[in-house]
PDB file of C-alpha atoms in Angstrom:
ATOM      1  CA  UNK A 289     -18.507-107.250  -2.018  1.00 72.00           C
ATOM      2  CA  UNK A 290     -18.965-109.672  -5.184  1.00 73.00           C
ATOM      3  CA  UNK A 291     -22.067-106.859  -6.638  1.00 68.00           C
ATOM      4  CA  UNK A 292     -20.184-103.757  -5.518  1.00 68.00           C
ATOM      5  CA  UNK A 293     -17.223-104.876  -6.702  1.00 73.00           C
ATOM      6  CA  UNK A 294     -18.443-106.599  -9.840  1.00 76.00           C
ATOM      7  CA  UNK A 295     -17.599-103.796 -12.443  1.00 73.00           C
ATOM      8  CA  UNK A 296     -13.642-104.545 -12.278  1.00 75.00           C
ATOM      9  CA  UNK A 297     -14.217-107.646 -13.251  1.00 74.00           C
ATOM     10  CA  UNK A 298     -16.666-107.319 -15.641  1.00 78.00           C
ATOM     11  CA  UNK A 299     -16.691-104.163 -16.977  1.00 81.00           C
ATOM     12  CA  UNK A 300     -19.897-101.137 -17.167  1.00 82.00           C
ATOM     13  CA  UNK A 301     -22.748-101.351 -19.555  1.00 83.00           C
ATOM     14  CA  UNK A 302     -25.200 -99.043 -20.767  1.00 83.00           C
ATOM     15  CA  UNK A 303     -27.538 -99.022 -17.784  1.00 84.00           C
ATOM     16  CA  UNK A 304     -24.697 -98.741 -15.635  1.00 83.00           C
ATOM     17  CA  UNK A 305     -23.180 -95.466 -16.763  1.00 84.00           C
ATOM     18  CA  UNK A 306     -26.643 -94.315 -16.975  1.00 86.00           C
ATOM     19  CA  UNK A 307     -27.626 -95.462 -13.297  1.00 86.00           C
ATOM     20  CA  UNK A 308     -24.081 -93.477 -12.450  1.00 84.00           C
ATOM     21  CA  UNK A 309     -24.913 -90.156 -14.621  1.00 85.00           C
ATOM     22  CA  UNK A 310     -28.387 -90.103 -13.077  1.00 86.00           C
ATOM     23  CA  UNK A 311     -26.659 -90.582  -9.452  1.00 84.00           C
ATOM     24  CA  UNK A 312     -24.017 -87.675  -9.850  1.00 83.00           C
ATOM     25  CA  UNK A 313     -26.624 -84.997 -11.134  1.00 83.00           C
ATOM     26  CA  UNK A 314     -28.870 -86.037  -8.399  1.00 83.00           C
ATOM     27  CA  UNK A 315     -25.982 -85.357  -5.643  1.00 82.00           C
ATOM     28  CA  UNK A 316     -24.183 -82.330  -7.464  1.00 78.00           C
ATOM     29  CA  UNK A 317     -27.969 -80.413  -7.431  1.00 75.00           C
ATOM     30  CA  UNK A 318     -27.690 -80.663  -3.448  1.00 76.00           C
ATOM     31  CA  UNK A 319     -25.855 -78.583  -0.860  1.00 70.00           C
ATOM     32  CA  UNK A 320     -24.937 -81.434   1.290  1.00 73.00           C
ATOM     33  CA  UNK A 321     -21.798 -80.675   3.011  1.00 72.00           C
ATOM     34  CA  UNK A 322     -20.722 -84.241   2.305  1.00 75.00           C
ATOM     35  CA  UNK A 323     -21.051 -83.598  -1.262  1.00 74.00           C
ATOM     36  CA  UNK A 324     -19.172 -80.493  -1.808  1.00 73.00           C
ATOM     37  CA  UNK A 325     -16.067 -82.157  -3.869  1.00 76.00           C
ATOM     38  CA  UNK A 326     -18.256 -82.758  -6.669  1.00 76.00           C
ATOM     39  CA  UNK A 327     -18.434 -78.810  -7.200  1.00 74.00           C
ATOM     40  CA  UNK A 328     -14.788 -78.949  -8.829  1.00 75.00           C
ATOM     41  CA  UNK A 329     -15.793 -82.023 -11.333  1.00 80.00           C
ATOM     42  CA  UNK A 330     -17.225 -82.156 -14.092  1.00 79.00           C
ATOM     43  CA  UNK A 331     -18.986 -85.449 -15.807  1.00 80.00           C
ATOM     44  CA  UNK A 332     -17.217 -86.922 -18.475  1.00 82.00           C
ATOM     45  CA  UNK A 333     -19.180 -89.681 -21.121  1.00 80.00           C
ATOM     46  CA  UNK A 334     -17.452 -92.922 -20.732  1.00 75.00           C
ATOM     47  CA  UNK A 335     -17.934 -95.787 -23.213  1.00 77.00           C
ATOM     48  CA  UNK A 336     -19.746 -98.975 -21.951  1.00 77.00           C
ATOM     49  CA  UNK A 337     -17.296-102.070 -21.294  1.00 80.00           C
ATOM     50  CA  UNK A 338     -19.285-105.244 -20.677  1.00 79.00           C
ATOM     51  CA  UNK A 339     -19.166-106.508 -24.147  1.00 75.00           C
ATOM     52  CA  UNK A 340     -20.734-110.069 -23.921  1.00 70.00           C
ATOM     53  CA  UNK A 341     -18.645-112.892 -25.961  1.00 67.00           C
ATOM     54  CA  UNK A 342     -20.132-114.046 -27.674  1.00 69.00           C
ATOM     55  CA  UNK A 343     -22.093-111.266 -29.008  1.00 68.00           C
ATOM     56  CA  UNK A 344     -25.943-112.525 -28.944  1.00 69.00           C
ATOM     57  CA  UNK A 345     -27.414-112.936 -31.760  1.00 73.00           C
ATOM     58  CA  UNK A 346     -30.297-110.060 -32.894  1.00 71.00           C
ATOM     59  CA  UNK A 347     -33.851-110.468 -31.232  1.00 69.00           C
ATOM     60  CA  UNK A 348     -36.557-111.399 -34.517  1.00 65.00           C
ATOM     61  CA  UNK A 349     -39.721-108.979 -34.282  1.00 60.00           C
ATOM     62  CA  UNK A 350     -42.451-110.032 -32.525  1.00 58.00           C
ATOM     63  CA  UNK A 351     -46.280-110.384 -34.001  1.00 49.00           C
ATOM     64  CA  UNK A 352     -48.213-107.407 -33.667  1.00 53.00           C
ATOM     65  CA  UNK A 353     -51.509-105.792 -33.781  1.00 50.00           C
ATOM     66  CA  UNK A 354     -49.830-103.397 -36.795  1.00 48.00           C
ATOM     67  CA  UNK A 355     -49.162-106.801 -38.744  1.00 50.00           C
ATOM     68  CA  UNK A 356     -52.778-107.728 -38.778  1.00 49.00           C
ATOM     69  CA  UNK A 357     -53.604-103.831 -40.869  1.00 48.00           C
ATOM     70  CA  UNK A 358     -50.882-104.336 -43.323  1.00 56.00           C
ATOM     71  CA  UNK A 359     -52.595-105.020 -46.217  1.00 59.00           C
ATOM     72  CA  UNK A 360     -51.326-108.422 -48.101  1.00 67.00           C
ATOM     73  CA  UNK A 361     -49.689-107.298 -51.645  1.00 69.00           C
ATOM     74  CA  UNK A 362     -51.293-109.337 -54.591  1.00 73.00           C
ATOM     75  CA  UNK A 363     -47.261-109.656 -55.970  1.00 75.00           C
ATOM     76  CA  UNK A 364     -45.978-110.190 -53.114  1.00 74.00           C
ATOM     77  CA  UNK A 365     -43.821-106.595 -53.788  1.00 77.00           C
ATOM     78  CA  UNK A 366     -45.033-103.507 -53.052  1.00 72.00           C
ATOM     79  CA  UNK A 367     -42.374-102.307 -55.206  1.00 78.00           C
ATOM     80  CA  UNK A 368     -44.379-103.526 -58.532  1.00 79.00           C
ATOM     81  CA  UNK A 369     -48.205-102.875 -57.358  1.00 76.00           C
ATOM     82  CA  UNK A 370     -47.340 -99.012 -57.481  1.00 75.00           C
ATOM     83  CA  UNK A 371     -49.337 -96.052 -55.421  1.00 73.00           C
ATOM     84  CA  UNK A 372     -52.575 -96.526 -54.100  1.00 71.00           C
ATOM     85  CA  UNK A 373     -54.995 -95.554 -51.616  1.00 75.00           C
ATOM     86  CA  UNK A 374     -55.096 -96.978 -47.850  1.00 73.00           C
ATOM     87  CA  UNK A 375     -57.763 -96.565 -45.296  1.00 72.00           C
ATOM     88  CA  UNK A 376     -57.375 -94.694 -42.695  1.00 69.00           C
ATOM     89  CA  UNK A 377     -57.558 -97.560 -40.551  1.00 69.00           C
ATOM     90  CA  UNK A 378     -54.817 -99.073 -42.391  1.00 70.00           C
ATOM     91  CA  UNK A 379     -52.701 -95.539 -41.741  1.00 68.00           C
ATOM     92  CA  UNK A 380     -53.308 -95.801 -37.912  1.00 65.00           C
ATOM     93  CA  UNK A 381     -51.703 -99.136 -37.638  1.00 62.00           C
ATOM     94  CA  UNK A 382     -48.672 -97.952 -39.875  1.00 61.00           C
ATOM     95  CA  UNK A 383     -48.182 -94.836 -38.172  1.00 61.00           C
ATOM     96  CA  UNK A 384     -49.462 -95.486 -34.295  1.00 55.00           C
ATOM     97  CA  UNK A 385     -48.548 -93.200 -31.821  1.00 50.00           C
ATOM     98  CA  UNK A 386     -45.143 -92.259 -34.117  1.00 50.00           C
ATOM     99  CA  UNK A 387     -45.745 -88.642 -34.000  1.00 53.00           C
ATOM    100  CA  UNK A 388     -46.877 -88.794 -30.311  1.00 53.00           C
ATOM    101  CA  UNK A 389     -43.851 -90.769 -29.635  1.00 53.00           C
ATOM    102  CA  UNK A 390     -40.911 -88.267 -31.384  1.00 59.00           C
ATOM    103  CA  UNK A 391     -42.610 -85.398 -29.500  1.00 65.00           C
ATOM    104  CA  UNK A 392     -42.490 -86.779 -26.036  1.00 68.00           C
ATOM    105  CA  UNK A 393     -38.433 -87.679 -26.930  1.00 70.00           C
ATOM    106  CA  UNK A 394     -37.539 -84.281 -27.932  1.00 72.00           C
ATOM    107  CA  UNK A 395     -39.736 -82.524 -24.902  1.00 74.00           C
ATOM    108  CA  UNK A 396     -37.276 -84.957 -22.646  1.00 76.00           C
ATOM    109  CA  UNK A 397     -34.387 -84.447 -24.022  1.00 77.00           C
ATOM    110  CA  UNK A 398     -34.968 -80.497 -23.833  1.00 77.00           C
ATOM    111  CA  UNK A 399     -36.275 -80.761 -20.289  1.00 77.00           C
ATOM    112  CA  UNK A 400     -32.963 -82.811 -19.284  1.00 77.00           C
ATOM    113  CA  UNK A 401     -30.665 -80.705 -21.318  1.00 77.00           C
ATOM    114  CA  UNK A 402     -32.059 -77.689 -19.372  1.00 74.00           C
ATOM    115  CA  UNK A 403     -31.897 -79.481 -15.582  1.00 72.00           C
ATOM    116  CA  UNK A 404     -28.507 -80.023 -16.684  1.00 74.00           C
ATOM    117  CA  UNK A 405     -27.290 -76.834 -17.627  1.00 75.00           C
ATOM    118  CA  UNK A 406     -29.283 -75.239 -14.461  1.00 69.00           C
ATOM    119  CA  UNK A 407     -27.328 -77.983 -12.248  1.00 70.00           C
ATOM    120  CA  UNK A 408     -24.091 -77.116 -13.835  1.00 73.00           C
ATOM    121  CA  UNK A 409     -24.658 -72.899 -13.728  1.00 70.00           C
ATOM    122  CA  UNK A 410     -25.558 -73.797 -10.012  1.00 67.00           C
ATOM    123  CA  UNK A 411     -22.196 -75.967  -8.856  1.00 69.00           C
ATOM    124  CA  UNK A 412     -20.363 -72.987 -11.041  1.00 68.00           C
ATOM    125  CA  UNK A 413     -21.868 -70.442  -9.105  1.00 66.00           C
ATOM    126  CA  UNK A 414     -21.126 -72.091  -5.628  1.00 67.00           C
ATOM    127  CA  UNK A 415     -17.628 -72.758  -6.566  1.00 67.00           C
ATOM    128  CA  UNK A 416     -17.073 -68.842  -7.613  1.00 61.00           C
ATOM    129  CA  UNK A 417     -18.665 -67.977  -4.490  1.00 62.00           C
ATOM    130  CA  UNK A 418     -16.329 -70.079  -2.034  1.00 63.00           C
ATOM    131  CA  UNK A 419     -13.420 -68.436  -3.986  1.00 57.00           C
ATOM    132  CA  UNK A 420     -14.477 -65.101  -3.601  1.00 57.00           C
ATOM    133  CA  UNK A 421     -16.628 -64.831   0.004  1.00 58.00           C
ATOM    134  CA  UNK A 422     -13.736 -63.384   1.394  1.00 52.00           C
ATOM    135  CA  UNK A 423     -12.878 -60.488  -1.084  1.00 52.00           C
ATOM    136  CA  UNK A 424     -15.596 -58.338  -0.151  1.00 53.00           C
ATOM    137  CA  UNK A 425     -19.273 -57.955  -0.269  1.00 51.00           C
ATOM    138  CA  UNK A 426     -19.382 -56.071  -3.507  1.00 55.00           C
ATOM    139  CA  UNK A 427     -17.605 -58.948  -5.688  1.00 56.00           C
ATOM    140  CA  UNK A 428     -20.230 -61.463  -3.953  1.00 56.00           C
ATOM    141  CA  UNK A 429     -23.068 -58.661  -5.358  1.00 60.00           C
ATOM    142  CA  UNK A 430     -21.490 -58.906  -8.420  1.00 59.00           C
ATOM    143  CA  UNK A 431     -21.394 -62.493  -9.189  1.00 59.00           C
ATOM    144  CA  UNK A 432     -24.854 -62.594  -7.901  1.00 58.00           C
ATOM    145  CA  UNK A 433     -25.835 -60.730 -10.325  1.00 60.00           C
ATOM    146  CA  UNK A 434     -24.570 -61.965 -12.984  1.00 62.00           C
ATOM    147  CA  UNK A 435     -26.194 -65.531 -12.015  1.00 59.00           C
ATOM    148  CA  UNK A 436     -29.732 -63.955 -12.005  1.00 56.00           C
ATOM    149  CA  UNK A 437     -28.706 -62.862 -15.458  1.00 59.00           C
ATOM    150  CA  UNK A 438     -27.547 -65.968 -16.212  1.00 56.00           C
ATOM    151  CA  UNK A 439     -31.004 -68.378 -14.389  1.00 61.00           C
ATOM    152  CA  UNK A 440     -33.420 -65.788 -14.136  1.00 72.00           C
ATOM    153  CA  UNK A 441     -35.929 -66.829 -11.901  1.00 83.00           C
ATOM    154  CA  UNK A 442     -39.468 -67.587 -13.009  1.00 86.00           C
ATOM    155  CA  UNK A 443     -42.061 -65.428 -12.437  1.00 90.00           C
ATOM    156  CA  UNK A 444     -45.557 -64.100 -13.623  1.00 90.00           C
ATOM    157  CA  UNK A 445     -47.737 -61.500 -13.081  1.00 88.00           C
ATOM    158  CA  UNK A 446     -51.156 -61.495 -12.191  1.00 89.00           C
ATOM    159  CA  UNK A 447     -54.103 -60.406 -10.410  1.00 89.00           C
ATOM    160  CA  UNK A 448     -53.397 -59.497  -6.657  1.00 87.00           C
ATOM    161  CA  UNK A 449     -55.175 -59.453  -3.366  1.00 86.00           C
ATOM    162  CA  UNK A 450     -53.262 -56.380  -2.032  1.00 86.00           C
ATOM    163  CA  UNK A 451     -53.956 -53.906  -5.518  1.00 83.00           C
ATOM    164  CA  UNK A 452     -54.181 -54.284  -9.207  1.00 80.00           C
ATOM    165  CA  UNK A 453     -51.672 -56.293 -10.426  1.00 86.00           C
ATOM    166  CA  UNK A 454     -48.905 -58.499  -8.575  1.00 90.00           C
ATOM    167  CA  UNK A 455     -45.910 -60.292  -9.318  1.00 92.00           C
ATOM    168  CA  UNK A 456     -45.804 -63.978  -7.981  1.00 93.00           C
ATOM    169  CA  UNK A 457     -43.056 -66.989  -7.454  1.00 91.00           C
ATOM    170  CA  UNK A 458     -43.583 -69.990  -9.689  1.00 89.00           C
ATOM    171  CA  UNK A 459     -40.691 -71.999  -8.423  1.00 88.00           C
ATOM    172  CA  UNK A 460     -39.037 -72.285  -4.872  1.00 88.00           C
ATOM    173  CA  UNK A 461     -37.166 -69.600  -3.769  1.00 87.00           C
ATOM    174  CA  UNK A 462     -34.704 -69.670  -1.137  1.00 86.00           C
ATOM    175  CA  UNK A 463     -33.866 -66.668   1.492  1.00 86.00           C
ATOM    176  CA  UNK A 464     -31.291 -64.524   0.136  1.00 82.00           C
ATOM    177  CA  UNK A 465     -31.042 -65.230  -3.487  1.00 84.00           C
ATOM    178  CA  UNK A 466     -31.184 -62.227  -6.181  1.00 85.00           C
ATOM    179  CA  UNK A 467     -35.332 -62.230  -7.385  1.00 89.00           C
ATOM    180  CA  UNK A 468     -35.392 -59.611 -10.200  1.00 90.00           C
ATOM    181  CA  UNK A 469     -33.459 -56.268 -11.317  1.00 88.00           C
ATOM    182  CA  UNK A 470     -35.792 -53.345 -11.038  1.00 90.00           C
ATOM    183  CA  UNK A 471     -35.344 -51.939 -14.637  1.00 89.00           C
ATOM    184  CA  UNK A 472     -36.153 -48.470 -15.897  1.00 89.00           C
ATOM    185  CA  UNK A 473     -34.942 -45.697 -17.654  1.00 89.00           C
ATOM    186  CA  UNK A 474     -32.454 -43.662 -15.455  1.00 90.00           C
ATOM    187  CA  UNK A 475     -33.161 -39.445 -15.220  1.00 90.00           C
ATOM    188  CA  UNK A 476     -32.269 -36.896 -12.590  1.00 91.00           C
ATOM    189  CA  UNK A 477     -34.982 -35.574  -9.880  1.00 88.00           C
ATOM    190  CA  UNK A 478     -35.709 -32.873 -11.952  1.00 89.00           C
ATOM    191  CA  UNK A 479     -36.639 -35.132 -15.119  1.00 90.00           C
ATOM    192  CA  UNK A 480     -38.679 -36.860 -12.810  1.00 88.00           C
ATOM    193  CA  UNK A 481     -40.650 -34.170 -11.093  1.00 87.00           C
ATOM    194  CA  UNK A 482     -41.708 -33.802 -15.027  1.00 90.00           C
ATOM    195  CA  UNK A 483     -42.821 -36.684 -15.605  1.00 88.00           C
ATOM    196  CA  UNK A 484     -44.758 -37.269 -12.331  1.00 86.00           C
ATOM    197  CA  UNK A 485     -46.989 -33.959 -13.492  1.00 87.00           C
ATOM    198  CA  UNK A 486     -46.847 -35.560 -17.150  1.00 88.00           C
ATOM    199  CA  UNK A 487     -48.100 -38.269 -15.977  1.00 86.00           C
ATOM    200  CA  UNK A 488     -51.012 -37.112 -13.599  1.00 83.00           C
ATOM    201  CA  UNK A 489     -51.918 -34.795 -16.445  1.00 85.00           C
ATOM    202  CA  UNK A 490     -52.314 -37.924 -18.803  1.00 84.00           C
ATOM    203  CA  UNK A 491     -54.619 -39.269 -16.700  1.00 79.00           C
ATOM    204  CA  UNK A 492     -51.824 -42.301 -15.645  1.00 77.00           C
ATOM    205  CA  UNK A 493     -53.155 -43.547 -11.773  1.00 67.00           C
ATOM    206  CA  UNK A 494     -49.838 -45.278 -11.090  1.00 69.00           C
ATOM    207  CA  UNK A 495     -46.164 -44.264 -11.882  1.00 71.00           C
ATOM    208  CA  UNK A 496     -43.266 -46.597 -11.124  1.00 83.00           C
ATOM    209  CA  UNK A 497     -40.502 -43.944  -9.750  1.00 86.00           C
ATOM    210  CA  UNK A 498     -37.882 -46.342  -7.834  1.00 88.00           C
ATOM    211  CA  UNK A 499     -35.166 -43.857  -6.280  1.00 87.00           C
ATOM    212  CA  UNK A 500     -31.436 -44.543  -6.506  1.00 87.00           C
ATOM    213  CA  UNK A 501     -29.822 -41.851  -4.825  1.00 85.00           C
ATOM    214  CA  UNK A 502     -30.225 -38.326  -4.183  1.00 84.00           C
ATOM    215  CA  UNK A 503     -29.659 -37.294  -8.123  1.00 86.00           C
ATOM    216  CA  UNK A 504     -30.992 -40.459 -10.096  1.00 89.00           C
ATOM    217  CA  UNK A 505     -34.357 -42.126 -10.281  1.00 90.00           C
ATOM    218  CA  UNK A 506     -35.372 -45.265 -12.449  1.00 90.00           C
ATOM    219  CA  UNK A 507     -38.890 -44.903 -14.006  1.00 89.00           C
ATOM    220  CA  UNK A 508     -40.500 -48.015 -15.106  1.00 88.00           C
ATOM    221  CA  UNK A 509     -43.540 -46.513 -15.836  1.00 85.00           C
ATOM    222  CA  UNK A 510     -43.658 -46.689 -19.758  1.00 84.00           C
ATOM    223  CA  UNK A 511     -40.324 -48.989 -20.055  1.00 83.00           C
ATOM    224  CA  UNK A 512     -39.422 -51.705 -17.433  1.00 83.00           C
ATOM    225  CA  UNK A 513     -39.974 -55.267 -16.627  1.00 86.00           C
ATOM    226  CA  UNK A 514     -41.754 -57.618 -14.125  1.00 88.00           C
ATOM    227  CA  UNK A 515     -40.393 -55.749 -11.255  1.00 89.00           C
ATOM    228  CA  UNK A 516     -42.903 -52.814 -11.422  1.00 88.00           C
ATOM    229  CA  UNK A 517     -45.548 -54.692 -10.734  1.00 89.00           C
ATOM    230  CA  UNK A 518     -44.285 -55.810  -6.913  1.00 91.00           C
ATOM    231  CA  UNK A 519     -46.790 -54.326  -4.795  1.00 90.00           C
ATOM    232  CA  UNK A 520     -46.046 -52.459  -1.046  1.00 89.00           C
ATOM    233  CA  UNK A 521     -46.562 -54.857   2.488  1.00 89.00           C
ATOM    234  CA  UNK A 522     -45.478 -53.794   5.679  1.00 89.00           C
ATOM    235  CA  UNK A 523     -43.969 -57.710   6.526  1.00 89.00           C
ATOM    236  CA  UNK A 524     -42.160 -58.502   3.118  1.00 91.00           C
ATOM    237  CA  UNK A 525     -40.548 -61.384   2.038  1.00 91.00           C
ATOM    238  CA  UNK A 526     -38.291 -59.059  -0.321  1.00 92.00           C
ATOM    239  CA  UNK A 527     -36.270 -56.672   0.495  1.00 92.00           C
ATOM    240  CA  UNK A 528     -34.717 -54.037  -2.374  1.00 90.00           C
ATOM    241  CA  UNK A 529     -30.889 -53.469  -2.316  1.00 88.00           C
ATOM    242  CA  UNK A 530     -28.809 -51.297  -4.465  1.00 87.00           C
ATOM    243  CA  UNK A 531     -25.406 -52.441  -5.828  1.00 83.00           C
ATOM    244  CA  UNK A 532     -23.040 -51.711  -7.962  1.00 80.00           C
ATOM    245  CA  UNK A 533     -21.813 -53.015 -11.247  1.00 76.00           C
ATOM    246  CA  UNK A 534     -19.345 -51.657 -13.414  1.00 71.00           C
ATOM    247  CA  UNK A 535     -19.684 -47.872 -12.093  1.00 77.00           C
ATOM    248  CA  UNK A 536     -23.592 -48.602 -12.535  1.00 80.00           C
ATOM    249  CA  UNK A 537     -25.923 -48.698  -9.498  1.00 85.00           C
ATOM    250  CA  UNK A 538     -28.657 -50.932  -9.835  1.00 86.00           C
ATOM    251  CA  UNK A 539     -31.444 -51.868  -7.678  1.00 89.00           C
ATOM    252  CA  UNK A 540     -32.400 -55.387  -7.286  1.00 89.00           C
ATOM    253  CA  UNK A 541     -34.701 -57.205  -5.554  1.00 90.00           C
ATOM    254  CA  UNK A 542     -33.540 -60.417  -2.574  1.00 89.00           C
ATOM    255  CA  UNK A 543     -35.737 -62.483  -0.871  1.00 90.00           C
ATOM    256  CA  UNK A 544     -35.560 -61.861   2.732  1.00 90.00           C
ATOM    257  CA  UNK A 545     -36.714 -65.855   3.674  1.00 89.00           C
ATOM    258  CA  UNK A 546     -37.988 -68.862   1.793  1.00 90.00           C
ATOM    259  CA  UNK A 547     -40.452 -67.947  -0.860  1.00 90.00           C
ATOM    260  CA  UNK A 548     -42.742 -70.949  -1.965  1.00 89.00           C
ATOM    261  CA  UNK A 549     -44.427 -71.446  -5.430  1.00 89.00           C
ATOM    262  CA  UNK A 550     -47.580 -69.295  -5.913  1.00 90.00           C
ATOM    263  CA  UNK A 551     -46.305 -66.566  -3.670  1.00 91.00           C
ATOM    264  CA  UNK A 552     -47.111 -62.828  -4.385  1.00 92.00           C
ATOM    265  CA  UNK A 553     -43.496 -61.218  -4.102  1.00 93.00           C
ATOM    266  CA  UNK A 554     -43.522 -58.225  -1.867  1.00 92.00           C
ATOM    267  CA  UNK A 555     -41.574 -55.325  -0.383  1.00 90.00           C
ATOM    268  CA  UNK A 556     -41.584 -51.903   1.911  1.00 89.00           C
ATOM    269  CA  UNK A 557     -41.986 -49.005  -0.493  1.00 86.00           C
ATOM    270  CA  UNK A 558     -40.328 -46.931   2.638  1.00 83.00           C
ATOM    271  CA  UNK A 559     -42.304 -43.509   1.315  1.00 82.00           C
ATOM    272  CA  UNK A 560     -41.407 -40.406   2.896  1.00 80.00           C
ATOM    273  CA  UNK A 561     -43.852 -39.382   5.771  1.00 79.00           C
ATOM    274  CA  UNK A 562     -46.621 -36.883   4.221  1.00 78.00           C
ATOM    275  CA  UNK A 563     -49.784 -34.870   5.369  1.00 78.00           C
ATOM    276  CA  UNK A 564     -51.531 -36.679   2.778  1.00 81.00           C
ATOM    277  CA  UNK A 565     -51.944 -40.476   3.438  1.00 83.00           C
ATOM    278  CA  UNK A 566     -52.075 -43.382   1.167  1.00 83.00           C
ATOM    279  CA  UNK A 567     -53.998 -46.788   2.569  1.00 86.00           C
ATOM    280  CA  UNK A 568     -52.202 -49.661   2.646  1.00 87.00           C
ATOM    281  CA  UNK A 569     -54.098 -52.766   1.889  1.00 85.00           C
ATOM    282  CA  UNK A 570     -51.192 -55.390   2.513  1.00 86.00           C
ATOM    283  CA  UNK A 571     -53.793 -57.373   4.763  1.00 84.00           C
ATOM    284  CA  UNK A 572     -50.921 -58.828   7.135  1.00 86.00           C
ATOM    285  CA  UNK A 573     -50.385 -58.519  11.240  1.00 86.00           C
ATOM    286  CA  UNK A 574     -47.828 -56.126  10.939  1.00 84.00           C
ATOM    287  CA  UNK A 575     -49.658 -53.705   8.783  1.00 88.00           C
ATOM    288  CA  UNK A 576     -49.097 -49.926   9.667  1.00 87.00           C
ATOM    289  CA  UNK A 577     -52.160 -48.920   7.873  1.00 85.00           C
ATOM    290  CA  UNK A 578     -50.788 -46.363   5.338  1.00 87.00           C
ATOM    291  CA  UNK A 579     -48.028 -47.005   2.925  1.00 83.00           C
ATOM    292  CA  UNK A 580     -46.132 -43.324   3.874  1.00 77.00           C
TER     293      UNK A 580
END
């Protein structure tokens, strides 16, 4: 009881509001039902209070290997000995590992200012969501949505087993949460018919035509984004929904279960049954062989 209780009588240092910063972003970046007050706070500096009385008096510097490569000045002032030349021995010991050192500061503090803005946009999120579960599906699309604008999820694209090109997870990604918009330029079935034959006739293999309806069609084959490149399985781990936002429908890809780092993201293309089959080469149990 004397160390828990210790601050009231002593007051918080440095270390200790530290210790307690590092401790609240730690809890507030997991779902822990136990946790879920700390959604509606918000951290707050607060100035140390253990202020030692006397104050102690300044540590001297200690000897060092530098000391030894400082060169000893004839006047005793390197004020009145003006410029001159120094080894580049004698440069290593005045300047060791001072660049290196800077560098690895700022890459922290830009790596901890972005954890902390991704933990915040997170406990933001959750909050908006427990406010608005119960007003509809559409309003829980919607502010979905605008989180994957907000922490887009990181992704690459590279070669695939299935065909060509593939996109694939580099972080964690948990079942249900907004992957990628599938982005395009929006024309009508008739537009698109064109374009097919344009395409075919320019010797293109592959067009991206991503159907929203019966009238509209997004084609991301000359202007689009990552999402193009998500190749067909018959057992996905995505799943492609269309919602909309602001009188827009948009199609955007979820993740039907957990989807680990490294992971090719895939989904059912769901062609139209044809005379004239295309192979699947999704590789997986399920497989039905042909992609319509």
């Amino acid at each position: 009881m004397q160390v828990t209780y210790e601050f009231l009588f002593k007051g918080i240092d440095v270390e200790d509001v530290d210790f307690i910063k590092k401790r609240y972003e730690e809890l507030l970046g997991n779902d822990s039902p136990q946790t879920y007050w700390l959604n509606d706070t918000h951290w707050v500096d607060h100035s140390h209070t253990r202020i030692p009385d006397p104050v102690p008096p300044k540590k001297r510097k200690k000897y060092s290997q530098q000391d030894e490569v400082m060169v000893a000045h004839k006047t005793g002032c390197a004020r009145t000995e003006g410029y001159y030349k120094i080894s580049h021995q004698e440069k290593h010991g005045y300047l060791k590992d001072f660049r290196g050192v800077n560098e690895r500061d700022a890459r922290d503090a830009a790596l901890k200012k972005k954890v902390q803005i991704s933990r915040e946009a997170r406990s933001e999120s959750r909050r908006w969501q427990n406010v608005l579960q119960l007003m509809g599906e559409d309003i829980g699309d919607l502010l979905k949505f605008n989180q994957l604008k907000f922490r887009k999820k990181n992704l690459k694209f590279a070669k695939s087993g299935i065909h060509d090109w593939g996109l694939f997870a580099l972080e964690p990604i948990a079942e249900g949460e907004m992957v990628i918009e599938y982005v395009g330029a929006v024309v009508r079935q008739s537009t698109a018919d064109l374009r097919e034959k344009k395409y075919e006739a320019m010797g293109i293999g592959s067009s991206y035509l991503f159907r929203i309806d019966h009238d509209l069609i997004i084609d991301a084959t000359k202007c689009g984004n990552l999402a193009r490149f998500i190749n067909h399985s018959c057992n996905p781990n995505c799943v492609a929904k269309i919602i909309t936002v602001e009188s827009h429908k948009k199609i955007v890809i979820y993740s039907r279960r957990d989807i680990g780092v490294n992971e090719e993201i895939t989904y059912d293309y769901k062609f139209p049954l044809e005379d004239e089959k295309i192979p699947c080469l999704c590789g997986t149990s399920a497989c039905r062989g042909t992609l319509n």
